Coordinates of C-alpha atoms in Angstrom, one line a residue:
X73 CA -0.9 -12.3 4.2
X74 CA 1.8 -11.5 6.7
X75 CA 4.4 -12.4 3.9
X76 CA 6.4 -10.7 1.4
X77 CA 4.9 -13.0 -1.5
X78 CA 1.5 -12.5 -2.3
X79 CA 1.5 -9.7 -4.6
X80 CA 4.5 -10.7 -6.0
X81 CA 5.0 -13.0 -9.2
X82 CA 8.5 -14.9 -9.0
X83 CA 9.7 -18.0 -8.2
X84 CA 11.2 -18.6 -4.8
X85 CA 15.1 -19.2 -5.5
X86 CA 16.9 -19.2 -2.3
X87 CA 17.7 -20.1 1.5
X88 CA 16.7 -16.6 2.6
X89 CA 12.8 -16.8 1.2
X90 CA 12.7 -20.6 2.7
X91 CA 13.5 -19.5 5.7
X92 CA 10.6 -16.5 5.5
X93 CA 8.4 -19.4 4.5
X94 CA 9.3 -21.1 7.3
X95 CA 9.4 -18.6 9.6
X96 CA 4.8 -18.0 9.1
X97 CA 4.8 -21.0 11.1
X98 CA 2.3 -23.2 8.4
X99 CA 2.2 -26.5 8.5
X100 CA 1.3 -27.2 4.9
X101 CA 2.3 -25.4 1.8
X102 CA 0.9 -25.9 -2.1
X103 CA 3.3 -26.1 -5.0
X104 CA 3.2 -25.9 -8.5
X105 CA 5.1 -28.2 -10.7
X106 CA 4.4 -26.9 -14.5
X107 CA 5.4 -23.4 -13.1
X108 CA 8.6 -24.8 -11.6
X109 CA 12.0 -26.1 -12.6
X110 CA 11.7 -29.9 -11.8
X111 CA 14.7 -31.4 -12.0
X112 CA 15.1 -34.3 -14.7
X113 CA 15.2 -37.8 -13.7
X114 CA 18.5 -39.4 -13.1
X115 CA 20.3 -41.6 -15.2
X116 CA 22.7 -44.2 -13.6
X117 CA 25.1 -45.6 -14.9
X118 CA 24.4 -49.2 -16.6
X119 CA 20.8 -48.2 -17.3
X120 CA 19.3 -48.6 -20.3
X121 CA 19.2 -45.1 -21.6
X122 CA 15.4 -44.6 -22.9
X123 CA 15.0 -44.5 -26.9
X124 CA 13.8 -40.8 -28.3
X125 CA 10.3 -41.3 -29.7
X126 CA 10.3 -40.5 -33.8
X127 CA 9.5 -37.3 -35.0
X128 CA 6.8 -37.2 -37.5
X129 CA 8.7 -33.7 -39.1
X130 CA 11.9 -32.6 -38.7
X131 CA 12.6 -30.7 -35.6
X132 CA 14.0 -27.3 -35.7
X133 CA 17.9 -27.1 -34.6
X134 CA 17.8 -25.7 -31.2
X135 CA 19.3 -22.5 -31.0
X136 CA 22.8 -22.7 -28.7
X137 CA 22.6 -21.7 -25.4
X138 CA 23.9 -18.4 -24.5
X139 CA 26.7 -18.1 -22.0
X140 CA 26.5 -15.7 -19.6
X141 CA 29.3 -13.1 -19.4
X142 CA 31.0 -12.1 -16.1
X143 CA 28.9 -8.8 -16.0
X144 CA 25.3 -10.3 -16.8
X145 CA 25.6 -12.9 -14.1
X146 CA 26.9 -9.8 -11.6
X147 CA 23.7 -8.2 -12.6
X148 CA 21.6 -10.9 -12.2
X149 CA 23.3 -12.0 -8.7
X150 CA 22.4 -8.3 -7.9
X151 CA 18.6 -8.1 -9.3
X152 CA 18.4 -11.9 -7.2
X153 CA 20.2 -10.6 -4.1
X154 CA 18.0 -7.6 -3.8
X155 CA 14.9 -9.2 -4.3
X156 CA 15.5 -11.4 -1.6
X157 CA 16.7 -8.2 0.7
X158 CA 13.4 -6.6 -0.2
X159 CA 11.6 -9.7 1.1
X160 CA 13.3 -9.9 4.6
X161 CA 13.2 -6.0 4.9
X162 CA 9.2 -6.2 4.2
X163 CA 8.8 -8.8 6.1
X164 CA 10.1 -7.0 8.6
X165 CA 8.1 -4.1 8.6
X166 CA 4.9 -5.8 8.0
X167 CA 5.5 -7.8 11.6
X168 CA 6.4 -4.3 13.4
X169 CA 3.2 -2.6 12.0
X170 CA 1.3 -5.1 13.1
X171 CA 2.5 -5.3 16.7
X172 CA 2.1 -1.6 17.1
X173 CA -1.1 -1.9 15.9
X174 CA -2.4 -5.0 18.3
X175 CA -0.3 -3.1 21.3
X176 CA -2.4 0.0 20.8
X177 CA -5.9 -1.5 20.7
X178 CA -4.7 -3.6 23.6
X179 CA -3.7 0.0 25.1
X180 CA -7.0 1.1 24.5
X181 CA -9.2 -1.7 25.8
X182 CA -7.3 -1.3 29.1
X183 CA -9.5 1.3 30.6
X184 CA -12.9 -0.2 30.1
X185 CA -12.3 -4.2 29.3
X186 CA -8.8 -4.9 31.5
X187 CA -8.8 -8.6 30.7
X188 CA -9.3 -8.5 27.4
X189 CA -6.5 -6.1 27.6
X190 CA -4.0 -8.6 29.1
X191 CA -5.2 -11.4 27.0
X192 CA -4.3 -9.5 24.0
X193 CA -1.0 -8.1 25.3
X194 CA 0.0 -11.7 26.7
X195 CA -0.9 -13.1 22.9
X196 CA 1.3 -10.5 21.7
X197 CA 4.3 -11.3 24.1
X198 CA 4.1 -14.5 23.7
X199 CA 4.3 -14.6 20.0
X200 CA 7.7 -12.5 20.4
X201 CA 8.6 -14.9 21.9
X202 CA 7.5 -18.0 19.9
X203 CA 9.8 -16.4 17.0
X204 CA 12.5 -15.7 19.1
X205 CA 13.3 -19.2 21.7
X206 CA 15.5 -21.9 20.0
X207 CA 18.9 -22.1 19.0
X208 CA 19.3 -20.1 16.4
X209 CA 20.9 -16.5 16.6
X210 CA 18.5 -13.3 16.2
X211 CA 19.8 -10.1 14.4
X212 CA 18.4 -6.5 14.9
X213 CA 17.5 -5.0 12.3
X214 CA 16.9 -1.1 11.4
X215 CA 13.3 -0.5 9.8
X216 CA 13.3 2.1 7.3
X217 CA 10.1 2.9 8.3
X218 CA 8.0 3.0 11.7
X219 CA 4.3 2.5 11.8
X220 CA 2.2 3.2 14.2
X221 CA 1.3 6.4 16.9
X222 CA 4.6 6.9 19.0
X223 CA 3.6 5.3 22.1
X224 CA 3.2 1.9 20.6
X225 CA 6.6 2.5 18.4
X226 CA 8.1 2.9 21.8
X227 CA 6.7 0.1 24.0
X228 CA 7.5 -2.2 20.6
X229 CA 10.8 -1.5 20.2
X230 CA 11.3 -1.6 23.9
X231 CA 9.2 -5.3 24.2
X232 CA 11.9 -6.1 21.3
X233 CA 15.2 -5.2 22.4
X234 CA 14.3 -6.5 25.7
X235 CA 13.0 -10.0 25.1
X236 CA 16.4 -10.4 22.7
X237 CA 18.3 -9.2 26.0
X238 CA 16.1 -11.4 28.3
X239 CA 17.0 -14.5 25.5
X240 CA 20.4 -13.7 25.9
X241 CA 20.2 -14.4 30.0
X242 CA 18.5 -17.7 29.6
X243 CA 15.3 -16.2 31.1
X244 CA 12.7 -19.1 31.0
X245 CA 9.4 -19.0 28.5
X246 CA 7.3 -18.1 31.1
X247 CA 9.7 -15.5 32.5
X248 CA 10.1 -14.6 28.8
X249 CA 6.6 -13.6 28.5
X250 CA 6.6 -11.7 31.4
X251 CA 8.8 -9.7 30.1
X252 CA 7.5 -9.4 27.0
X253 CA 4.4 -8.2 28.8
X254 CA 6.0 -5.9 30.9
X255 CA 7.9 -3.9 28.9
X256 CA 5.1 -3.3 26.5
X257 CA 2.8 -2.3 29.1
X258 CA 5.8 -0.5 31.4
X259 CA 4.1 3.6 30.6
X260 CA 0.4 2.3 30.8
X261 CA 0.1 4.3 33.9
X262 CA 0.6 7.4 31.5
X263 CA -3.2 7.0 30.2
X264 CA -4.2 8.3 33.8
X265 CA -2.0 11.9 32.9
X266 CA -2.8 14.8 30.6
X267 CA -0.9 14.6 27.3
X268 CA 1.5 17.7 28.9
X269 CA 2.8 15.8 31.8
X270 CA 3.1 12.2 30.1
X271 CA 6.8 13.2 28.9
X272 CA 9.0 14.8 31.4
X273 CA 10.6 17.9 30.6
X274 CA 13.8 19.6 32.1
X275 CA 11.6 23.0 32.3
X276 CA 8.9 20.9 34.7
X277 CA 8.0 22.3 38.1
X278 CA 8.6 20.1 41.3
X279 CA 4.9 19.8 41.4
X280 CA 4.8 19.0 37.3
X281 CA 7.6 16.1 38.4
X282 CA 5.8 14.9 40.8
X283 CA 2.6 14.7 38.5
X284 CA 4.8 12.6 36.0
X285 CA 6.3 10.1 38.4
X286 CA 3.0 9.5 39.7
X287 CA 2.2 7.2 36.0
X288 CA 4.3 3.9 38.4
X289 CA 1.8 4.4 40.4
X290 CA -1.0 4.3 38.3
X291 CA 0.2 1.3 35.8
X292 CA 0.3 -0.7 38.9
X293 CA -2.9 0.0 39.8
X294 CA -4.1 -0.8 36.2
X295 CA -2.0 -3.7 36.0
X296 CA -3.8 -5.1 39.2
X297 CA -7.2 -4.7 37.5
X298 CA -5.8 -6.7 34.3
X299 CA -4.7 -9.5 36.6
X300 CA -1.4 -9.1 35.3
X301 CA 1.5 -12.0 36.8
X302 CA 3.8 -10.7 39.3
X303 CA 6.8 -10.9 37.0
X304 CA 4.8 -8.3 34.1
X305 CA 3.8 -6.2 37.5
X306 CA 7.1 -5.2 38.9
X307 CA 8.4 -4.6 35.4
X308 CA 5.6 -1.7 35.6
X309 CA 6.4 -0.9 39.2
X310 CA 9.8 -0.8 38.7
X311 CA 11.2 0.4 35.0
X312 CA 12.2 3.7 36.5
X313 CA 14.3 2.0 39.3
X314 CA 18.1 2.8 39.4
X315 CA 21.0 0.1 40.2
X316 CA 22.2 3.0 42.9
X317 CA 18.8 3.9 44.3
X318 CA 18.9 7.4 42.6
X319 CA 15.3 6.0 40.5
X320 CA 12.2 6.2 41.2
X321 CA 9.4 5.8 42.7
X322 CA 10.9 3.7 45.6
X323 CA 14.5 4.3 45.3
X324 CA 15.3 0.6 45.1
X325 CA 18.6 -0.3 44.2
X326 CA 19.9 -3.4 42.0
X327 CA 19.7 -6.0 44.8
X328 CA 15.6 -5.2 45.2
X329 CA 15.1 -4.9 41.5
X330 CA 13.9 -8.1 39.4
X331 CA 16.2 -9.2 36.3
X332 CA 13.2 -8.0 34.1
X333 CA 12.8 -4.9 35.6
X334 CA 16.8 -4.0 35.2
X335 CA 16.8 -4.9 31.6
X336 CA 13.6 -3.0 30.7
X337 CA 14.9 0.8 32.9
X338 CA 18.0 0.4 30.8
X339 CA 16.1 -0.4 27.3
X340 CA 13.7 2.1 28.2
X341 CA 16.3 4.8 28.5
X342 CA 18.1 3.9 25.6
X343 CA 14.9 4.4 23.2
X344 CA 14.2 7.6 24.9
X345 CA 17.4 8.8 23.9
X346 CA 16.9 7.9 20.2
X347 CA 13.3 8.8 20.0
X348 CA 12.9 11.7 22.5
X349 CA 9.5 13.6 22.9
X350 CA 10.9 16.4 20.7
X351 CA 12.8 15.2 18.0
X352 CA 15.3 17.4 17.2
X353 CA 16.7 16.3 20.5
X354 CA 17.3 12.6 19.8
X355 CA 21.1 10.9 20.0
X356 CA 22.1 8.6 17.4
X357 CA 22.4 5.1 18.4
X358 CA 25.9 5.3 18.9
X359 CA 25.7 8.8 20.8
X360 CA 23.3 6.9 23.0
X361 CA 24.8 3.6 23.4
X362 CA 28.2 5.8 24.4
X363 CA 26.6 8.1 27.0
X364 CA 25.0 4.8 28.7
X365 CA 28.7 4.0 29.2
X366 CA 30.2 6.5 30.2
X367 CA 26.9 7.7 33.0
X368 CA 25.1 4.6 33.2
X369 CA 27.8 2.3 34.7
X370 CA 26.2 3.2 38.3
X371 CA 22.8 4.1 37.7
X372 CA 22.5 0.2 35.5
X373 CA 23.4 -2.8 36.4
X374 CA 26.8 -3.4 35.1
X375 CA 26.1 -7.1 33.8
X376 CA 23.2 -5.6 32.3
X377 CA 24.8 -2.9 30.6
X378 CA 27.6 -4.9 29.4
X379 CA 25.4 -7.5 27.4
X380 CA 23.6 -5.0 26.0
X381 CA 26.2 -2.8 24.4
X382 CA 27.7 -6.7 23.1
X383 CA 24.5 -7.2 21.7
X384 CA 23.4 -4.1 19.9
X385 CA 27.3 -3.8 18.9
X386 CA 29.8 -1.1 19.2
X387 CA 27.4 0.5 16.0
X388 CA 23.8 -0.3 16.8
X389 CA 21.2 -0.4 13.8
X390 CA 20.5 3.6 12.7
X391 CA 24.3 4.4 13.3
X392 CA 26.0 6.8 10.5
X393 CA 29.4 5.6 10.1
X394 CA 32.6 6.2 7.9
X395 CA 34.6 3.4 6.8
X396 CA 37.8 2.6 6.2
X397 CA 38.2 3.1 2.7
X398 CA 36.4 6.5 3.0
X399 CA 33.1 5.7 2.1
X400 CA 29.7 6.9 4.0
X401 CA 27.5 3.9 5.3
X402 CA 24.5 3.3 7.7
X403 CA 24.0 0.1 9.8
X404 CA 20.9 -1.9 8.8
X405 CA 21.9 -4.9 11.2
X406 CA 24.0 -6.2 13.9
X407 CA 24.3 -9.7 15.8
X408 CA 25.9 -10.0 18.7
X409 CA 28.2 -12.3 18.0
X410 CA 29.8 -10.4 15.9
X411 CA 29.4 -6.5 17.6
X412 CA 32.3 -5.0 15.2
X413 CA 30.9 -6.7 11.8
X414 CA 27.6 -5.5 11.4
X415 CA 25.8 -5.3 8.3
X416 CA 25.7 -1.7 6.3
X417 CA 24.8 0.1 3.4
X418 CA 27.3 1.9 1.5
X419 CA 27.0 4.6 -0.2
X420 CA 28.1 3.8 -3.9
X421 CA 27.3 7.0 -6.3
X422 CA 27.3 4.2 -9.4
X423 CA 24.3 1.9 -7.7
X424 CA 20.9 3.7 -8.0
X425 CA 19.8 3.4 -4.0
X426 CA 17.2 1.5 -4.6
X427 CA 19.4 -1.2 -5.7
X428 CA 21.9 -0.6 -3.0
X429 CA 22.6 -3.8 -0.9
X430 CA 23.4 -4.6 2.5
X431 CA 27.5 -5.5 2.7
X432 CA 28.3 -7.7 5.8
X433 CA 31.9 -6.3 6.8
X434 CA 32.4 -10.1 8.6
X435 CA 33.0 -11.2 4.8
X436 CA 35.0 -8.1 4.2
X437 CA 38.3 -8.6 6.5
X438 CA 39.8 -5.9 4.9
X439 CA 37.1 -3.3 5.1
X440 CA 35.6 -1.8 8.5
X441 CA 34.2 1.2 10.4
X442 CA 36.5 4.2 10.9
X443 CA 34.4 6.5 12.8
X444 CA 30.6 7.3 14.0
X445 CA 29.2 10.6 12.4
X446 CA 25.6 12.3 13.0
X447 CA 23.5 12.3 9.8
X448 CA 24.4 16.2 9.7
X449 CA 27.8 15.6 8.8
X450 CA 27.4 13.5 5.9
X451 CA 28.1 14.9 2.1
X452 CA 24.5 16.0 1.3
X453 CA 24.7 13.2 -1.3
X454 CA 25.3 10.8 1.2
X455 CA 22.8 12.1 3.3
X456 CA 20.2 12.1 0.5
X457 CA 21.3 7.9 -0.3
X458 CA 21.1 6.8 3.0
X459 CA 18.1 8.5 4.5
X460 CA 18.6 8.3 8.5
X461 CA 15.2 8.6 9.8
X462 CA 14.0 11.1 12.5
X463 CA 13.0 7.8 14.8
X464 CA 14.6 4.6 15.3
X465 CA 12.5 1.3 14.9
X466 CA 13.8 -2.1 15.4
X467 CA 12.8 -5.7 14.8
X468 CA 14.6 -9.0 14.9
X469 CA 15.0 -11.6 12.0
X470 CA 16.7 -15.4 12.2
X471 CA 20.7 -14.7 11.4
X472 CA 19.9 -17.4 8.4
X473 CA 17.7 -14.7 6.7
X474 CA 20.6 -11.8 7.4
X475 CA 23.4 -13.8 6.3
X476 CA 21.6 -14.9 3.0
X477 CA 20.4 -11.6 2.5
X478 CA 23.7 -9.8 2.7
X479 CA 25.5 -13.2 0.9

């Protein structure tokens, strides 16, 4: 069931839903001929050309075929296009929820089953990371809706934007799942704390800051009793490390620090800043991804920090933007391949929005993003179309299914 399809009644009709097929991982699929357009058999030239059997009656004169003006067949490239952006999209979503879901009963189980715990966790990772190793590119992609309590939204979106950064330095499978692992369990300590010292405030005491740093502590503990592999361990131990020492709790800088644990202190930070404890304080994507430039080039390692603003792009997913010919837009997705083309949707007062599409500016040279805006500023009918949401949840998809989707 963790498909687009099975509630729906249509006939799959291009690359994009092949590749969603595909992408379940079955080794067997059933078809149905009589409910499918089978091609007719070939006639080459030179063979005898069969003789039509004799009609009994007369048969009726077929009625000519109609041709399909220039506007129908826009419509119905629309109606197709959408259908197949509504598949990827739910796909999407439906993998998210369930990964927030398994990563908070593995959460849970950590306090009185520990193995099981890591078992489940490491079967998570490690299906990330199944989807994600092989040679084809992986976009990120903004889900329009986040399931799940907020702690597991956060260690999923930060298990997800790391493995596609640990991908992206050639990190081995098993170093993969590590990190995987890792980041996903990177605040378990925070079980051990009462709910009003597990996010750290500006108005905290020094005893109250002490209280909250002491979570390293305690998810290394924990992660000790779940028999956790070294490489998931100093994630835990270490995802509040600083490249300049100024981190915590050790005050380790860049040289002492594992690859892992680098990649997750700046992902962490980054998701903070887009989903923050109190909401009304979050940055957008752009805001975020800006301010980790222009502050983080010290406190994060710089090779780090470079490949991450190259792969979430210039505009990471959730951005606002204005483009060039005036129009209001939000980015959906981005690959890093292409940092200043992401994929957007425009706000066009003529398309109802839930028929809007996706427009890839890599197929529109002349088209492109003028500024970054927050949602506030946006014409209240612009604001209304495109929706930014209060939190920021990513996911990743095969760049096959993006560029179809957008095609």
């Amino acid at each position: 069931m963790s498909h687009p399809f099975p509630l729906s009644s249509f006939k799959i009709g291009s690359a994009a839903q092949i590749a969603t097929i595909r992408s379940l991982g079955k080794q067997r699929v059933r078809w149905s001929p009589e409910k499918s357009d089978v091609d007719a058999p070939q006639i080459t030239v030179g063979s005898p050309v069969p003789a039509a059997p004799v009609a009994e009656v007369a048969a009726p004169v077929a009625a000519p075929a109609r041709v399909e003006t220039p506007e129908v067949c826009e419509r119905r490239q629309r109606r197709e296009a959408l259908m197949t952006q509504r598949a990827a999209l739910q796909l999407c979503e439906h993998q998210f929820a369930e990964a927030t879901k398994a990563c908070k009963h593995a959460t849970e189980l950590v306090p009185t089953k520990p193995q099981e715990a890591r078992e489940q966790t490491e079967a998570l990772a490690q299906a990330f990371v199944d989807k994600m190793i092989g040679q084809q590119e992986m976009c990120i992609r903004l889900l329009t809706e986040g399931a799940g309590d907020k702690a597991s939204l956060h260690a999923v979106n930060v298990a997800v934007i790391s493995l596609l950064m640990g991908k992206t330095f050639g990190l081995s499978a098993a170093e993969m799942v590590d990190l995987g692992v890792g980041s996903m369990l990177h605040d378990i300590g925070k079980i051990q704390l009462p709910e009003r010292v597990r996010h750290r405030e500006e108005h905290f005491t020094p005893a109250e800051n002490q209280f909250y740093q002491e979570h390293v502590a305690h998810g290394v503990t924990l992660a000790k009793k779940m028999g956790l592999q070294p490489g998931a361990t100093l994630v835990i131990a270490q995802h509040h490390e600083h490249a300049d020492g100024s981190g915590f709790p050790l005050k380790l800088n860049s040289d002492r620090m594992t690859t892992a644990a680098r990649i997750v202190s700046l992902v962490n930070r980054y998701d903070n800043m887009c989903n923050p404890h109190v909401p009304s304080r979050a940055l957008t994507p752009h805001e975020a991804l800006s301010l980790l430039f222009a502050q983080g080039k010290n406190r994060y390692d710089t090779a780090i920090l470079g490949a991450f603003i190259k792969m979430m792009g210039v505009y990471p997913p959730g951005s606002v933007v204005q483009l060039t010919d005036d129009r209001f837009a939000m980015v959906v997705s981005v690959n890093s391949t292409r940092p200043l083309k992401p994929r957007v949707m425009v706000h066009e007062p003529r398309v109802p929005r839930d028929e809007a599409l996706l427009v890839s500016l890599e197929s529109e040279p002349r088209l492109g993003i003028r500024r970054s805006l927050k949602p506030q500023q946006l014409p209240t009918e612009s604001l209304e179309y495109l929706s930014p949401r209060p939190r920021v949840a990513y996911f990743f998809e095969p760049e096959l299914a993006a560029v179809e989707m957008a095609a």
